[in-house]
Every structure is written in structure tokens, then in C-alpha cells.
XYZ file of C-alpha atoms in Angstrom:
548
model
C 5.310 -42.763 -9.982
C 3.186 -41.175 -12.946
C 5.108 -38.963 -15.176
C 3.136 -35.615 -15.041
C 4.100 -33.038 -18.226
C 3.161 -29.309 -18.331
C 0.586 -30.012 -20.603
C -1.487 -32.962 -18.920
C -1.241 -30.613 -15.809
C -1.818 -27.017 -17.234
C -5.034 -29.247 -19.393
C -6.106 -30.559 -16.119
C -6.230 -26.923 -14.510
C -8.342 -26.023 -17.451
C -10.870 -28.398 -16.896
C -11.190 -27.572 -13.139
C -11.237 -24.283 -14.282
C -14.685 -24.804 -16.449
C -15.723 -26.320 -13.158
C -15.085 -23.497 -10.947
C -16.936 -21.276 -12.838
C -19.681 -23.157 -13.919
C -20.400 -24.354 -10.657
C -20.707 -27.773 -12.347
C -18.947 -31.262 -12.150
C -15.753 -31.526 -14.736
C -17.659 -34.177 -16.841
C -20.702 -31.895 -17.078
C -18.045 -28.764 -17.730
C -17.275 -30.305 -20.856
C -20.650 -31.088 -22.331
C -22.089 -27.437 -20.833
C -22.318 -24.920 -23.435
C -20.408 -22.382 -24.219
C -17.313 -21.514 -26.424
C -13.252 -21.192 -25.545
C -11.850 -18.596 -27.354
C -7.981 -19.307 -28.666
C -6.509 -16.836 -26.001
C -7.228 -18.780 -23.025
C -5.339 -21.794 -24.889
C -2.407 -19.487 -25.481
C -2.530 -18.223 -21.776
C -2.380 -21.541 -20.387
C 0.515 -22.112 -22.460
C 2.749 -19.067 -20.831
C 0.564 -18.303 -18.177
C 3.272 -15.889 -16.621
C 4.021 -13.774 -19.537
C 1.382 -13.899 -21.984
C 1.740 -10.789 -24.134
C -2.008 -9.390 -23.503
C -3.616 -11.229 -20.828
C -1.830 -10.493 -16.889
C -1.130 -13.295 -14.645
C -3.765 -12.196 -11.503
C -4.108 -15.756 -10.189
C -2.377 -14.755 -6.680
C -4.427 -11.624 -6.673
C -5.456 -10.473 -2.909
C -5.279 -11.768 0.549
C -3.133 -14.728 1.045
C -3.763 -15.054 5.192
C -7.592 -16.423 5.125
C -9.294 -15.455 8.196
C -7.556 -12.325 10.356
C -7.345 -11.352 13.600
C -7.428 -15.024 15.523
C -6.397 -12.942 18.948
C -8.500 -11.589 21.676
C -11.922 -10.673 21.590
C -13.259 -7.251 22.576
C -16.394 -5.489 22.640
C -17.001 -1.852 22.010
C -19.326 -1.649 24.451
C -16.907 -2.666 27.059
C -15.410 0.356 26.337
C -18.173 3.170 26.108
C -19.749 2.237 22.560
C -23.363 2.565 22.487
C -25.649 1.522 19.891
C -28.487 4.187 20.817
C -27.842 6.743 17.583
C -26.986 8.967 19.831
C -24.397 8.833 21.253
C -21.099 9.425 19.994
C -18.943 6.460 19.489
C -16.155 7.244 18.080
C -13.708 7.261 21.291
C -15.246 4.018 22.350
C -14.636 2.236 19.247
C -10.836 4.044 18.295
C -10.362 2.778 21.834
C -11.204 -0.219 21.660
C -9.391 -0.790 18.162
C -5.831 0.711 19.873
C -6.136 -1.871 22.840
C -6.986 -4.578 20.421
C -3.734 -3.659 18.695
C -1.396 -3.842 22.095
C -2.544 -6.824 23.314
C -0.616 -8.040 19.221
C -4.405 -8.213 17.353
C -7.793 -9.154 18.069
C -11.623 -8.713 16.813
C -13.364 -5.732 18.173
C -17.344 -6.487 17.863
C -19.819 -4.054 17.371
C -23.468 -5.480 18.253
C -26.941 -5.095 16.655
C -27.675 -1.353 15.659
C -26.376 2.137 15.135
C -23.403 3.741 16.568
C -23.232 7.612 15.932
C -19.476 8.602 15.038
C -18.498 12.265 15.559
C -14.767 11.033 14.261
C -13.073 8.932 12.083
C -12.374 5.470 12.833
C -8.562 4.464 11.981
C -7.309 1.034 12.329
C -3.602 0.975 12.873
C -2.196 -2.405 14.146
C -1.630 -5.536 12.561
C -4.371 -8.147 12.809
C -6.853 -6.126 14.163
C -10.304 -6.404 12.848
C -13.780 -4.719 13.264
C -16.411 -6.657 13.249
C -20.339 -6.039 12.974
C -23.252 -8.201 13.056
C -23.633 -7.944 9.457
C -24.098 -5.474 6.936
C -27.747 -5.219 7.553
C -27.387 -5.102 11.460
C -24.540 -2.798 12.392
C -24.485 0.544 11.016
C -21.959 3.578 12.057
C -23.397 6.713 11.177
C -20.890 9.492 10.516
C -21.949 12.802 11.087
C -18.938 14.585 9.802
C -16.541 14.888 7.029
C -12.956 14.864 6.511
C -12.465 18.570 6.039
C -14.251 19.156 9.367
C -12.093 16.304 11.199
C -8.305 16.874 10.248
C -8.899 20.011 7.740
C -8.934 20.842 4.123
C -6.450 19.055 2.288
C -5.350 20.604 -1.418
C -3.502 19.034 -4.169
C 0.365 17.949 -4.610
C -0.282 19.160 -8.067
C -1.623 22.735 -7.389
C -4.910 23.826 -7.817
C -8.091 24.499 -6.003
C -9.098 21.089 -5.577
C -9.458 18.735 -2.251
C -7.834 16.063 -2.437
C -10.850 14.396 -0.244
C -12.252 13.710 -3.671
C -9.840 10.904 -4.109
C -8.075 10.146 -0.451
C -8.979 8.690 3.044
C -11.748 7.623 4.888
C -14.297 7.890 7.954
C -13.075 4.434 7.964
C -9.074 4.423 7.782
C -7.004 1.342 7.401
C -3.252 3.168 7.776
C -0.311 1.852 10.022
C -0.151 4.032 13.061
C 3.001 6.180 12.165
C 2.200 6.422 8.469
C -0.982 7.602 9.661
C 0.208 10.612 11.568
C 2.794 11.989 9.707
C -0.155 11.966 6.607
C -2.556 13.747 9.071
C 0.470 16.043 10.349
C 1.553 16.687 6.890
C -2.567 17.916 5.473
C -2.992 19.745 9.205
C 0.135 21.922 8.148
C -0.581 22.052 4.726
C 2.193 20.960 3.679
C 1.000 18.430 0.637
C 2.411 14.917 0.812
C 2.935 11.875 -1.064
C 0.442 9.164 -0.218
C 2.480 5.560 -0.984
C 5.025 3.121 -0.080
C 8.110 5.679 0.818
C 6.841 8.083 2.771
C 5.402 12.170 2.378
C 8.534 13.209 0.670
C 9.356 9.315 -0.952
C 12.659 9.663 0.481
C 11.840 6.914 3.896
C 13.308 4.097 2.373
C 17.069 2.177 2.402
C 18.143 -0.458 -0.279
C 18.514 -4.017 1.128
C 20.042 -5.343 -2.624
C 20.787 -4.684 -6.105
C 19.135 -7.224 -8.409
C 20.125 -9.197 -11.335
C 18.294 -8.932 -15.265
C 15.425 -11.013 -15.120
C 12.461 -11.453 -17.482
C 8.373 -10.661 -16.415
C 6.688 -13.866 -15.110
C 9.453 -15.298 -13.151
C 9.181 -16.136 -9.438
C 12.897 -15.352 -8.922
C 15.361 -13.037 -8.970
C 19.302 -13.104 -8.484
C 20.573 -10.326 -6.265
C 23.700 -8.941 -5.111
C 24.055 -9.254 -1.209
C 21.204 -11.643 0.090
C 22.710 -11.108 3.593
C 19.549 -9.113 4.833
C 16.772 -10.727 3.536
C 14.665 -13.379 5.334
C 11.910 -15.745 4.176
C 8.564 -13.589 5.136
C 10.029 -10.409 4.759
C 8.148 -8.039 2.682
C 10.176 -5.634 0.715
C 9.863 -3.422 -2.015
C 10.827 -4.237 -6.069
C 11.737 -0.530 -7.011
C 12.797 0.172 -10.448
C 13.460 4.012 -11.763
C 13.206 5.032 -15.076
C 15.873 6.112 -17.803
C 16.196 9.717 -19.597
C 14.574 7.823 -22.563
C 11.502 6.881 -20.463
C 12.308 2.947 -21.552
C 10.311 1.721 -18.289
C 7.348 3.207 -19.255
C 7.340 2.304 -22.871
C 7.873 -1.187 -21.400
C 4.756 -0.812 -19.364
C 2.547 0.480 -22.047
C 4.018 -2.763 -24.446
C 6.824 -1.616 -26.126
C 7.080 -1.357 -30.057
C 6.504 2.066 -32.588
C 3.339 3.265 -30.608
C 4.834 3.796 -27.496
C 8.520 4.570 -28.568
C 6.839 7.555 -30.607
C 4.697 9.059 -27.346
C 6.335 12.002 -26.147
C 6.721 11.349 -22.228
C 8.570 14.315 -21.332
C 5.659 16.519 -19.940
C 3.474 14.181 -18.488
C 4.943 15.187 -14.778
C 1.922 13.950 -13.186
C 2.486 10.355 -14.565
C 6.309 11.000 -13.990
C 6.093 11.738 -10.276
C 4.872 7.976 -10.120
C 7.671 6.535 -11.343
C 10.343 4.860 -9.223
C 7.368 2.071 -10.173
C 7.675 0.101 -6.128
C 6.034 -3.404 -6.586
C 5.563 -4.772 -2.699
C 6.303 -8.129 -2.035
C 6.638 -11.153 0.033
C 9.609 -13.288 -0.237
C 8.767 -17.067 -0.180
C 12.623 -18.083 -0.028
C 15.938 -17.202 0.236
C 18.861 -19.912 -1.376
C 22.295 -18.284 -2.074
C 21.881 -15.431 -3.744
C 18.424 -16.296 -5.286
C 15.312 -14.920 -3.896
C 12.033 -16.585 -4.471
C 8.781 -14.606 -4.139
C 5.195 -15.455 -3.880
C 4.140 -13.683 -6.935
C 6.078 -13.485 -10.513
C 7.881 -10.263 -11.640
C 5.430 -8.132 -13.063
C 7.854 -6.167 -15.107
C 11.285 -7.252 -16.760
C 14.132 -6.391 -14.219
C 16.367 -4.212 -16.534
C 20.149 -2.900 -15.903
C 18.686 0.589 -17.036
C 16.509 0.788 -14.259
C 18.815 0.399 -11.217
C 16.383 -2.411 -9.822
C 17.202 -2.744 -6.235
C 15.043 -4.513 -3.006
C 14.227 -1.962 -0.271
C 12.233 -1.140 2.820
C 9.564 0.447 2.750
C 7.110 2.644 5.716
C 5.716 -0.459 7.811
C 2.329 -1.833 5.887
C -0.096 -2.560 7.777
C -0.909 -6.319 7.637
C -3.680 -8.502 8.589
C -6.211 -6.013 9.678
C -9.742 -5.374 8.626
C -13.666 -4.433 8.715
C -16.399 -6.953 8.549
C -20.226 -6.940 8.748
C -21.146 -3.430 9.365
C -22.429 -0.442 7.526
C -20.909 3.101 7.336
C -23.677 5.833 6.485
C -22.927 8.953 6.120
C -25.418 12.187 6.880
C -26.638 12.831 3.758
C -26.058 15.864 2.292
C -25.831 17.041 -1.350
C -22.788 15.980 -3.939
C -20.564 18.442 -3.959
C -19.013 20.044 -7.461
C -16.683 17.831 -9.174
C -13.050 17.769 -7.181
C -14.754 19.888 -4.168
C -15.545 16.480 -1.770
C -15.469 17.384 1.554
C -14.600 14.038 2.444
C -17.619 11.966 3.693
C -15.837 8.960 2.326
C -16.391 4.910 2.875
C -13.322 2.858 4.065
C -9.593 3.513 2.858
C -7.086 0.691 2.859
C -3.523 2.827 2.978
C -0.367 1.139 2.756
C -1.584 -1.801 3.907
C -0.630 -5.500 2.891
C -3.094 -8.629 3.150
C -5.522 -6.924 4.866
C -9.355 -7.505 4.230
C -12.473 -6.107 3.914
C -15.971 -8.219 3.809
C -19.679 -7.745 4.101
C -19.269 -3.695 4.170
C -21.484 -1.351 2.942
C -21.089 2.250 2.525
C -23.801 4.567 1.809
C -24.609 8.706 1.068
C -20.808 8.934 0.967
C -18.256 11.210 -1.321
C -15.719 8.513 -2.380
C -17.138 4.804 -1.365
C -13.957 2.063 -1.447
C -10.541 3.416 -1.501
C -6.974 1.616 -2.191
C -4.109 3.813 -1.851
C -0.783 2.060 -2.305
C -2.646 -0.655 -0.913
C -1.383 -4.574 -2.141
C -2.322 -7.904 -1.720
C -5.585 -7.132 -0.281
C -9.362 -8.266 -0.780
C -12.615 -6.502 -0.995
C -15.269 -8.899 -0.741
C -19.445 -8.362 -0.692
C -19.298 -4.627 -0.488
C -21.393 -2.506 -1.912
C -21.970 1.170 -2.521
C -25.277 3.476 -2.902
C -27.253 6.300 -1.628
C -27.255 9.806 -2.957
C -24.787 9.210 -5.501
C -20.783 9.724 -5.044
C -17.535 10.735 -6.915
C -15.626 7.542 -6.805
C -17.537 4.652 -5.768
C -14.352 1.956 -5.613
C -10.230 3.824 -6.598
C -7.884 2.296 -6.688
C -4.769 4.504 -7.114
C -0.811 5.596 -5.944
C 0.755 2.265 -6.927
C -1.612 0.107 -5.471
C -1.033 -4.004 -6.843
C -2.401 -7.498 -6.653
C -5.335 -6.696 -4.588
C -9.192 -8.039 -5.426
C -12.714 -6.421 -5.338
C -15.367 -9.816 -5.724
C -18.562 -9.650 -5.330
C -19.355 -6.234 -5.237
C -22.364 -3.790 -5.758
C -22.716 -0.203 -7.279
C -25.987 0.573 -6.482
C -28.533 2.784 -9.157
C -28.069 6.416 -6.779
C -31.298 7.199 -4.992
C -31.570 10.748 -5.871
C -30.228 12.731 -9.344
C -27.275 13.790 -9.586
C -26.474 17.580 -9.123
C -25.161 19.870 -11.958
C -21.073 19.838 -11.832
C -21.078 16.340 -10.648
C -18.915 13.531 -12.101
C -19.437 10.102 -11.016
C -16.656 7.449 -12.541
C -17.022 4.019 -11.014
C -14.550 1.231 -10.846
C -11.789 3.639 -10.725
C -7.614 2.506 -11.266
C -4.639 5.026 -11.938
C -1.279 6.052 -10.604
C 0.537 2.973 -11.976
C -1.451 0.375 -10.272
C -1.017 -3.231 -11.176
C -1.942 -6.438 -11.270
C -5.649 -5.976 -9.710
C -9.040 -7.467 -10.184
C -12.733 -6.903 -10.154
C -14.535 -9.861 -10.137
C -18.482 -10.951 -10.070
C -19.863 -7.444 -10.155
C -22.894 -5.668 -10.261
C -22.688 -1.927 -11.648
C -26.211 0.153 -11.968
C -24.259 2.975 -13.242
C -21.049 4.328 -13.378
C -18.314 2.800 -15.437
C -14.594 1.215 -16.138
C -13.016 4.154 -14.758
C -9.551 4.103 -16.354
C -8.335 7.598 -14.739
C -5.001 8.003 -16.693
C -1.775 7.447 -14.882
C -1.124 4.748 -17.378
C -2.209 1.657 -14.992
C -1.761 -1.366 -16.354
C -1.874 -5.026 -16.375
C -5.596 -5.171 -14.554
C -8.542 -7.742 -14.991
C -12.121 -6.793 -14.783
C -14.309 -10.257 -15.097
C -17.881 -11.666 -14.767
C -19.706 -7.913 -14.646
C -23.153 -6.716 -15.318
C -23.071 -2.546 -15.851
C -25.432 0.125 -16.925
C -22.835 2.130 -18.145
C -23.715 5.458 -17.403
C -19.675 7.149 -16.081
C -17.265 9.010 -17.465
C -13.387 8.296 -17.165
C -11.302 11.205 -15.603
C -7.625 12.226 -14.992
C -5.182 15.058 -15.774
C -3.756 15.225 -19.174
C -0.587 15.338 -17.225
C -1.004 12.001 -16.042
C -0.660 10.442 -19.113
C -2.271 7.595 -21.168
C -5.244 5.877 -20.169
C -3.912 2.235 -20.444
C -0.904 0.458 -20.002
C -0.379 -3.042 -21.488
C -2.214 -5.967 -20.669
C -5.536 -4.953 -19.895
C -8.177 -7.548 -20.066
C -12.170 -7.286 -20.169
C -13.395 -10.935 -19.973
C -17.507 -11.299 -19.836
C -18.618 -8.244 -19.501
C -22.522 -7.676 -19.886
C -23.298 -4.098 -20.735
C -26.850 -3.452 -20.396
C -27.596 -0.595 -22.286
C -24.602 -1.310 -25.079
C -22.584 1.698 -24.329
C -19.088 0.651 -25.757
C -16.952 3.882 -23.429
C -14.157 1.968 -21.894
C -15.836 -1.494 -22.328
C -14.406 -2.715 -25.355
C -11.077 -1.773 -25.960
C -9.316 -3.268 -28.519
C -8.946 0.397 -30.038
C -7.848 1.941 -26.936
C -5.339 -0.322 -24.810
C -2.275 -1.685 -26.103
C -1.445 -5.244 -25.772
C -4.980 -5.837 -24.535
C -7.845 -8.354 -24.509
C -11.596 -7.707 -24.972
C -13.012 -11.195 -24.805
C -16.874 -12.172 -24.647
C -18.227 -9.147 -24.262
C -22.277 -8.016 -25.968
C -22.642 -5.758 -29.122
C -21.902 -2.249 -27.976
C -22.416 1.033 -30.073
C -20.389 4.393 -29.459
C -22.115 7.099 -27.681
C -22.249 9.438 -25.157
C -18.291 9.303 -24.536
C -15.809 8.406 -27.626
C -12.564 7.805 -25.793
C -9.205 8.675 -28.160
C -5.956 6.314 -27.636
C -3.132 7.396 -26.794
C -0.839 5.250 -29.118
C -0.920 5.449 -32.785
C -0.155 2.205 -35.305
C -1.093 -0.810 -34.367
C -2.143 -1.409 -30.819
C -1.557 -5.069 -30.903
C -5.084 -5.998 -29.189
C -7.172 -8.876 -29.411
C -11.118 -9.212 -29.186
C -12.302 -12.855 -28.909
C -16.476 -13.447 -28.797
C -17.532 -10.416 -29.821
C -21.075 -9.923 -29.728
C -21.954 -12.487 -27.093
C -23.640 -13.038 -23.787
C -21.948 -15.241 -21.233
C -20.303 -17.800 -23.102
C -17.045 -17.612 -22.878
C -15.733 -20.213 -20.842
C -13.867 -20.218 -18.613
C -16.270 -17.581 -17.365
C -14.438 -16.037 -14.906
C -11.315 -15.199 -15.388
C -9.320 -14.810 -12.343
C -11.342 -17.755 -10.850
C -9.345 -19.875 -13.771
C -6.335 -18.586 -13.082
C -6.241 -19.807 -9.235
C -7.299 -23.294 -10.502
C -4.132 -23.153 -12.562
């Protein structure tokens, strides 16, 4: 039996690595040019807890293909692809029968289906299915306002919160769906993520042991109800002295000195709840499929828990959602003709979409473990083309498209672009193509996110509260970026994010947008391949990390 060492194996991974994203044999890999900067060698060394680059290599949906059950047509149950006629029953129909029969594809045929309603999507492993992005088109006539009513902010304020929640196309879980649309209907504000309106629908299942960021296992206290497969929640509050989210922004002087206190936007975030799958349970130590992405601290009270049900294994495919087109409304005014939502939802999966003339274009609301894949977003121009917000982890937009908008954009408009707040962890966006907007970094501190292999005009402008705290959290990375027209906003940002990486990213000059940091002293960044094109292998970043 060959002796195999950490080395000759993480080396190996490396090489594949090249491979992968080259597109090229290993032998030719080697010989190809193009330049590895000393980070990636010190990644692959402590690929788990590097100090400024995240571990995303388990990033999005783990399941492959969905929704292997029965297959149903919409037209079987009213749907008409005339333009006409409205759809909408047919289709929610056709989705809710899908989900009793335990999951199944509904198919929509060649052409366009007129929806006078949402469409929600609330079972596990139920998927709907078009002929393809350029076949199948659902035209939605109205907006969210209209449907289930105007829906204000938590935080007070005249602003919808349309301009940053749900969708004409609403991945939800049934019950967690209802008590949201219950909740806006009586206007009685509610929280959006992984516990529920009023955060308090959860029980703890353990208390859990110290343990350091980057391991796969924890110790815990009573094992008794946990099960290999079950999906539970890592919850871990913060202390008086705000130590958790010091530790999320990197620790050290610049951090320790930030005063915390009345950032109560960023502070009604925090018990920080990290979804998960558990891979095994031995004794008292439980095994997950994805490391810690925080240390596990005494100070904290880390405990497992339940959760509201996610919704699992469900999705959209080949289709696209058009809106009516009307005018962008004033900045934090949407009315709600938004794309597709994915809300508290696990492994679930979204490919070949395209939305277009719409508000808010992708959305992930304490959504985890999830992939976006092919979509794209254009039209008249929108608010948020992708979010990703409200604790949402580990999930993966590839291949996607922000498309140049086909009319100009109305005085009192913002448009942002690849947005991420609200704690949110641990995601990707991968192999992109952005004709405007930007690296929307909307405050609420996110943190340890990868955006990799991207061409953008960058044209956006970041947003958030001042009450939501810093724009960064630790471990940020930007890794071959190509910014066409060399505007450095939110690009490169060694100056901005602590315990960052900027690495091979073109010359970019500061205009248009200076963005301040939020830490003072040294921010403990790194910029590798400054000033270069599309040589830094490997080239894409979270495609090396799977091959390791």
C-alpha cells in the first residue's frame, strides 16, 4: 500500500486544480502560462482556517439532480400557454399536487403563460421545469404590493420592504410561507430567517463543546437526539463585550476599538444560526458535512437547535419570468415585481432562469446550501439584481449574467448588483458576467464570501444603514476579477476588508465612489497580482477548492 502524506495529496489537488480551470490536461497545466501567487500555497497548507482566504469548497447544492418523482404537466391542470390566459391557479396547482404525491417535476411547455399571482413552491423535491430559458416564459402582470399588500420595514420607516424581499417566484416551505404572508397582510413586521417572525420557533437539541474554525467536528453534551441527516442549526449569541463579532470581523486592535453598541440593525442579526447537515454521529462527537465556520466559544452559549422546516430539494429550471414593464420606482419604494426568492430553503436549486423588467432579480433570504446556476438578469434596469441577505450561507451563484439595462435609469434610482449582508457566510459568485452594477457589500458585516472568475463594468453603488454596521467581515476574497472600465469601488479591497485577499485583479483608479473602512490600524490584508489580467492560476477559485 503507498504511503500517501498531506503534502503529496494536498500537491496533487493543486495540480488538478490548474486543470479544472484551465480546461487543460495536468501536464499541459504546468507548462500553461500564468503565475501562482504565495497565498494559494499557504491555503493549501490550512485549507480550513487560513487567516484571509474562506474555505467555500462545499459551497451549494450537495443532492445533484432534484425532484426524481412523478411527472406532471401544467396543462393537465388548466395552464395555458396562449398569453392570455391566466395561469397562475393552474401552475400553484399543479406545484401543491406535485408536493403530496412526496415531489415531482411540473413541466411547463413551449411559450408564454400569463400569471395574475405569484407562484410559491412549498414542498420538498418539487421542481418547475420549462423548456428552456428561451422557450418558456411566465409573464407576471402584477406586483407584490398588489398580491399580498404593502409590506414596511422591521426597522421603521417609509420604506417597502419589496425592495429587498420575496418573489413572483417564491421558494418558501409551506407553513413558513403563511405565517410570513399572515404576518405583512396584518402588518405586523416580521423576521425573515431560520427561527421564525418573532425568532423565538426554535428548541435546543445540545450544548456544544470549545472547538476551533475549520473543524468538521464538534463535541456536545447530550447526542441522544441527533441523527445522521438531520439538519440542525449551529447558534451562537453574542457577549456584552460584542467578542463574536470582533471575532467575525478578525479580531486584533481594529475591531476591539469599533464601538458596537449602536449598530442595532447589525445587532438584531446576531444569535449568528449557521444551518447544517450532520454527516455522523459517534458518542458524543458530531461530524458535519461542512467545517465550523466560526470558533465555538464558552462565551457564546453555542448550542444545536431546530429550526422552522427548510425547504429542501426543490427548484425552477428552464423558464423565463418577465415582468410588465413599468418604470423603476424611487430608491426603497419597489412595489415588488421581483425574480425568484429562495427562503429558508436548504439544497435547493435554481438553473437556466432568467428574469427580466423586474424590481429585485435573484433573492436568498436565509437561504443555505443552495445553487444558482445560468441565470441571468436584464430589462429596464432593477434595484437588486442578485441579494443575498438574513443569514443566508454556503450557497453558489455560477455562471451568471447582469445584463447592460435596456432603458436609463430614472432619477432616485439605485442599482447595487451582486448584493450580500445580514451576516451571510460562506457564499460564492463564480464565472460571471456584470454589464453594470457592482460588488454590492450592503453592510451587516457579512463575511467570509468569495467572488471569482468575473468580468464587470462597474457602474453600482454599495448600500445599507449605518446601523447595520461595517461593510466587511473577515475573510473576504476577490480572486480574478476583470474590471472593464478600472473603477477600483469595492473591487480591490485590501484597504477596506479586514483579513482579506485581493488577488489578480487589473489596475483600477478611485472614482466615482471612495468607500471609507470601518477599522482603523492595520487591516491585515493581502493583494497578490496586482495589476494583471487573468493569470492567476488557479483561476478560479472555488473550482480549486472542490478539487482539493
Amino acid at each position: 500500500m503507498r504511503n500517501f502524506s498531506r503534502r503529496s495529496v494536498l500537491g496533487g489537488a493543486v495540480a488538478v486544480a490548474a486543470a479544472a480551470t484551465t480546461g487543460i490536461g495536468a501536464g499541459a497545466a504546468r507548462a500553461a502560462t500564468g503565475q501562482v501567487p504565495g497565498i494559494w500555497h499557504e491555503f493549501t497548507a490550512n485549507p480550513y482556517a487560513h487567516p484571509q482566504i474562506p474555505y467555500v469548497g462545499r459551497a451549494g447544492s450537495r443532492r445533484g439532480r432534484h425532484a426524481a418523482g412523478r411527472v406532471l404537466r401544467a396543462e393537465s391542470f388548466g395552464a395555458v400557454a396562449d398569453g392570455t390566459t391566466d395561469c397562475a391557479p393552474a401552475i400553484n396547482r399543479a406545484l401543491a399536487a406535485a408536493g403530496r404525491a412526496g415531489g415531482g417535476t411540473v413541466l411547463l411547455g413551449e411559450g408564454t403563460y400569463r400569471i395574475d399571482d405569484l407562484i410559491h413552491i412549498g414542498h420538498d423535491d418539487v421542481v418547475l421545469k420549462g423548456a428552456g430559458s428561451s422557450r418558456t416564459k411566465l409573464y407576471a402582470t402584477k406586483n407584490l404590493t398588489e398580491l399580498i399588500g404593502v409590506y414596511g420595514s422591521r426597522y421603521g420607516g417609509t420604506k417597502s420592504s419589496w425592495s429587498w424581499a420575496g418573489g413572483l417566484i417564491w421558494l418558501c416551505p409551506e407553513d413558513r410561507f403563511r405565517t410570513l404572508t399572515d404576518a405583512i397582510r396584518a402588518r405586523d413586521w416580521p423576521f425573515e430567517g431560520w427561527t421564525g417572525n418573532q425568532r423565538d420557533e426554535w428548541r435546543t437539541l445540545t450544548t456544544v463543546a470549545p472547538a476551533r474554525q475549520g473543524s468538521w467536528s464538534v463535541t456536545v453534551a447530550d447526542p441522544g437526539g441527533l441523527r445522521k441527516g438531520d439538519l440542525v442549526l449551529l447558534r451562537l449569541a453574542d457577549d456584552a463585550a460584542h467578542t463574536l463579532l470582533e471575532h467575525m470581523a478578525g479580531g486584533g486592535p481594529g475591531p476591539e476599538a469599533y464601538y458596537w453598541d449602536d449598530k442595532t440593525k447589525l445587532t438584531s442579526y446576531v444569535p449568528y444560526e449557521w444551518p447544517v447537515r450532520i454527516a455522523s454521529v459517534r458518542g458524543d462527537k458530531v461530524t458535519f458535512e461542512r467545517p465550523l465556520p466560526l470558533d465555538v466559544r464558552p462565551e457564546w452559549d453555542p448550542r444545536l437547535t431546530t429550526h422552522v422546516t427548510a425547504l429542501t430539494g426543490a427548484g425552477v429550471e428552464g423558464l423565463t419570468l418577465e415582468a410588465v414593464q413599468t418604470p423603476q420606482s424611487p430608491h426603497l419604494l419597489d412595489k415588488g415585481y421581483n425574480g425568484v426568492v429562495l427562503q429558508c430553503t436548504y439544497d435547493c436549486r435554481v438553473e437556466d432562469v432568467t428574469v427580466w423588467n423586474v424590481d429585485n432579480g435573484f433573492g436568498l433570504v436565509a437561504a443555505s446550501s443552495s445553487t444558482l446556476r445560468r441565470t441571468r438578469v436584464g430589462g429596464r434596469g432593477e434595484h437588486h439584481p442578485y441579494f443575498c441577505r438574513e443569514g443566508s450561507h454556503d450557497n453558489l451563484i455560477e455562471d451568471f449574467t447582469l445584463s447592460a439595462r435596456t432603458v436609463p435609469a430614472p432619477s432616485g434610482t439605485q442599482l447595487h448588483g451582486i448584493n450580500v449582508e445580514g451576516l451571510s457566510s460562506y457564499n460564492v459568485w463564480s464565472r460571471g458576467v456584470m454589464e453594470m452594477g457592482t460588488f454590492d457589500s450592503h453592510r451587516g458585516m457579512p463575511f467570509a464570501n468569495v467572488r471569482t472568475d468575473i468580468t464587470i463594468d462597474n457602474t453600482g453603488a454599495h448600500g445599507g444603514d449605518a446601523s447595520a454596521g461595517p461593510l466587511f467581515g473577515a475573510r473576504f476574497t476577490h480572486w480574478n476579477i476583470r474590471v472593464t472600465n478600472e473603477r477600483a469601488g469595492l473591487m480591490k479591497i485590501d484597504g477596506l476588508a479586514p483579513w482579506s485577499a485581493t488577488v489578480g485583479i487589473n489596475t483600477v483608479r478611485e472614482f466615482g465612489q471612495i468607500d471609507v473602512p470601518d477599522f482603523t490600524g492595520d487591516l491585515h490584508t493581502r493583494l497578490e497580482l496586482y495589476g494583471t489580467t487573468d493569470v492567476v492560476r488557479p483561476r478560479n477559485l472555488y473550482e480549486a477548492q472542490r478539487a482539493l
